[in-house]
């Protein structure tokens, strides 16, 4: 039986984790969940929001499904998410954004996968206060990180039957940093003759995404553009309740929804488990369980098509009702 770390999070985390684990179990797939607590609730007992045992569990199991955890504001703790990415070198942020049945959006037939570089760019945190009136943030782009993220995007495209990979930069202005990213894309692209390639500037991409999002397939971007564009794409398909994600590295992968711990609806059996369920479906594909992934995805789509959904999507179902409806459709 496959052992997978389950970080059930806090806030709405435990509610949506239970729903998702129940749905996977009902599909017939046996998973040995190694349940690990993290976040605000464990600080009191263990002193830190991400104890070493959680990292060790992921190192051992290689794969984790993670519900959201609260980052306490102003208490000097590093975000659990940032720490996970750093400690496990999860260099690729993967955000598949696809329309769901009955989820009202401005556009139909959106099916975009955003691949964001997760480790450098302006997020490397290298900042200087030059004097009282001037500050600088340094944008770091390296050949090593750019090559591996571009390779990740092409490998993802091949593995998932996608047609095109499009690189997004501002290489006309930042000729050295974004220029290097673009050069790496071209070098990597040469090894994938069956995948179409495209190059676009970030400003042009943003305009086209809000006019014709159907024209895009897999996007690969440096960290800052990737952060912004992945949220834009999440908005295209219906927002937080349905936006899935994953952080993936050479050795480990952590699958998690984009949304936070939603303390405003915690404990009310109201939370939408769809984003975590979609993250779990992507995880099943990643570990090669394609048929279970497809089966659960189909049951989710049929449930939504039947007009069954939680309040954030305009429905009346509780978290449990929604999960039970998916189970009935399996
Ligand atoms: P949030 O995503 O938790 O909530 C924003 C709004 O969306 C709220 O009104 C909430 O009720 C709603 N919402 C979010 N997910 C939902 C779901 N599945 N079903 C129905 N409604 C949903 O963002 P917020 O309030 O800014 O952050 C709350 C906490 O979550 C913070 O401590 C933050 O640090 C943490 N956080 C954790 C993340 C993670 O673990 N990956 C990611 C983002 C935030």
Short mmCIF file of N, CA and C and ligand atoms in Angstrom, two decimals, residues 12 66 68-71 81 240 256-265 271-272 312, ligand 1:
data_model
loop_
_atom_site.label_atom_id
_atom_site.label_comp_id
_atom_site.label_asym_id
_atom_site.label_seq_id
_atom_site.Cartn_x
_atom_site.Cartn_y
_atom_site.Cartn_z
N UNK A 12 -10.03 25.38 8.06
CA UNK A 12 -10.90 24.41 7.36
C UNK A 12 -10.12 23.16 6.94
N UNK A 66 -1.31 18.31 1.14
CA UNK A 66 -1.29 19.29 2.23
C UNK A 66 -2.51 20.20 2.19
N UNK A 68 -4.41 23.63 3.87
CA UNK A 68 -3.82 24.91 4.25
C UNK A 68 -3.48 25.02 5.73
N UNK A 69 -2.45 25.78 6.02
CA UNK A 69 -2.09 26.06 7.42
C UNK A 69 -1.99 27.57 7.61
N UNK A 70 -2.37 28.01 8.79
CA UNK A 70 -2.33 29.43 9.12
C UNK A 70 -0.91 29.87 9.42
N UNK A 71 -0.51 31.00 8.85
CA UNK A 71 0.78 31.59 9.24
C UNK A 71 0.47 32.73 10.21
N UNK A 81 4.66 27.17 4.35
CA UNK A 81 4.76 26.89 2.91
C UNK A 81 6.12 27.26 2.36
N UNK A 240 -10.74 30.86 -5.68
CA UNK A 240 -10.06 30.11 -4.63
C UNK A 240 -10.59 28.70 -4.33
N UNK A 256 -1.18 20.77 -2.98
CA UNK A 256 -1.99 21.57 -2.05
C UNK A 256 -2.87 22.56 -2.79
N UNK A 257 -4.02 22.90 -2.19
CA UNK A 257 -4.85 23.93 -2.82
C UNK A 257 -4.19 25.29 -2.70
N UNK A 258 -4.68 26.23 -3.50
CA UNK A 258 -4.12 27.58 -3.47
C UNK A 258 -4.64 28.37 -2.28
N UNK A 259 -5.88 28.07 -1.87
CA UNK A 259 -6.49 28.91 -0.82
C UNK A 259 -5.87 28.68 0.55
N UNK A 260 -6.20 29.58 1.48
CA UNK A 260 -5.69 29.49 2.84
C UNK A 260 -6.64 28.73 3.75
N UNK A 261 -6.46 28.93 5.06
CA UNK A 261 -7.17 28.11 6.04
C UNK A 261 -8.58 28.64 6.35
N UNK A 262 -8.98 29.72 5.69
CA UNK A 262 -10.35 30.27 5.79
C UNK A 262 -10.91 30.25 7.20
N UNK A 263 -10.25 30.92 8.16
CA UNK A 263 -10.74 30.86 9.55
C UNK A 263 -12.17 31.39 9.70
N UNK A 264 -12.61 32.23 8.74
CA UNK A 264 -13.98 32.78 8.85
C UNK A 264 -15.07 31.73 8.71
N UNK A 265 -14.76 30.57 8.10
CA UNK A 265 -15.81 29.54 7.97
C UNK A 265 -15.40 28.21 8.63
N UNK A 271 -16.95 24.50 4.01
CA UNK A 271 -15.80 24.69 3.11
C UNK A 271 -15.92 23.81 1.86
N UNK A 272 -15.44 24.35 0.78
CA UNK A 272 -15.45 23.61 -0.49
C UNK A 272 -14.17 22.76 -0.59
N UNK A 312 -19.91 28.65 -1.53
CA UNK A 312 -19.02 29.58 -2.24
C UNK A 312 -19.27 29.54 -3.74
P1 LIG B 1 -8.16 32.27 2.50
O1 LIG B 1 -7.87 31.65 1.22
O2 LIG B 1 -8.06 31.39 3.71
O3 LIG B 1 -9.65 32.89 2.51
C1 LIG B 1 -10.07 33.94 1.64
C2 LIG B 1 -11.61 33.88 1.47
O4 LIG B 1 -11.95 32.75 0.66
C3 LIG B 1 -12.35 33.67 2.78
O5 LIG B 1 -13.56 34.39 2.75
C4 LIG B 1 -12.63 32.18 2.83
O6 LIG B 1 -13.79 31.83 3.56
C5 LIG B 1 -12.79 31.83 1.34
N1 LIG B 1 -12.33 30.46 1.06
C6 LIG B 1 -11.05 30.03 0.97
N2 LIG B 1 -11.01 28.73 0.73
C7 LIG B 1 -12.28 28.29 0.68
C8 LIG B 1 -12.89 27.02 0.47
N3 LIG B 1 -12.16 25.92 0.26
N4 LIG B 1 -14.23 26.95 0.49
C9 LIG B 1 -14.99 28.03 0.69
N5 LIG B 1 -14.48 29.26 0.88
C10 LIG B 1 -13.14 29.40 0.89
O7 LIG B 1 -7.21 33.53 2.66
P2 LIG B 1 -6.85 34.42 3.95
O8 LIG B 1 -8.07 34.66 4.75
O9 LIG B 1 -6.08 35.54 3.42
O10 LIG B 1 -5.84 33.53 4.79
C11 LIG B 1 -6.19 32.81 5.97
C12 LIG B 1 -4.96 32.08 6.50
O11 LIG B 1 -4.52 31.10 5.56
C13 LIG B 1 -3.75 32.98 6.75
O12 LIG B 1 -3.17 32.62 7.99
C14 LIG B 1 -2.78 32.64 5.63
O13 LIG B 1 -1.45 32.79 6.03
C15 LIG B 1 -3.11 31.19 5.38
N6 LIG B 1 -2.78 30.75 4.01
C16 LIG B 1 -2.27 29.52 3.87
C17 LIG B 1 -2.00 29.01 2.63
C18 LIG B 1 -1.48 27.62 2.55
O14 LIG B 1 -1.38 26.93 3.53
N7 LIG B 1 -1.14 27.14 1.36
C19 LIG B 1 -2.22 29.78 1.41
C20 LIG B 1 -2.82 31.08 1.65
C21 LIG B 1 -3.08 31.54 2.92
#
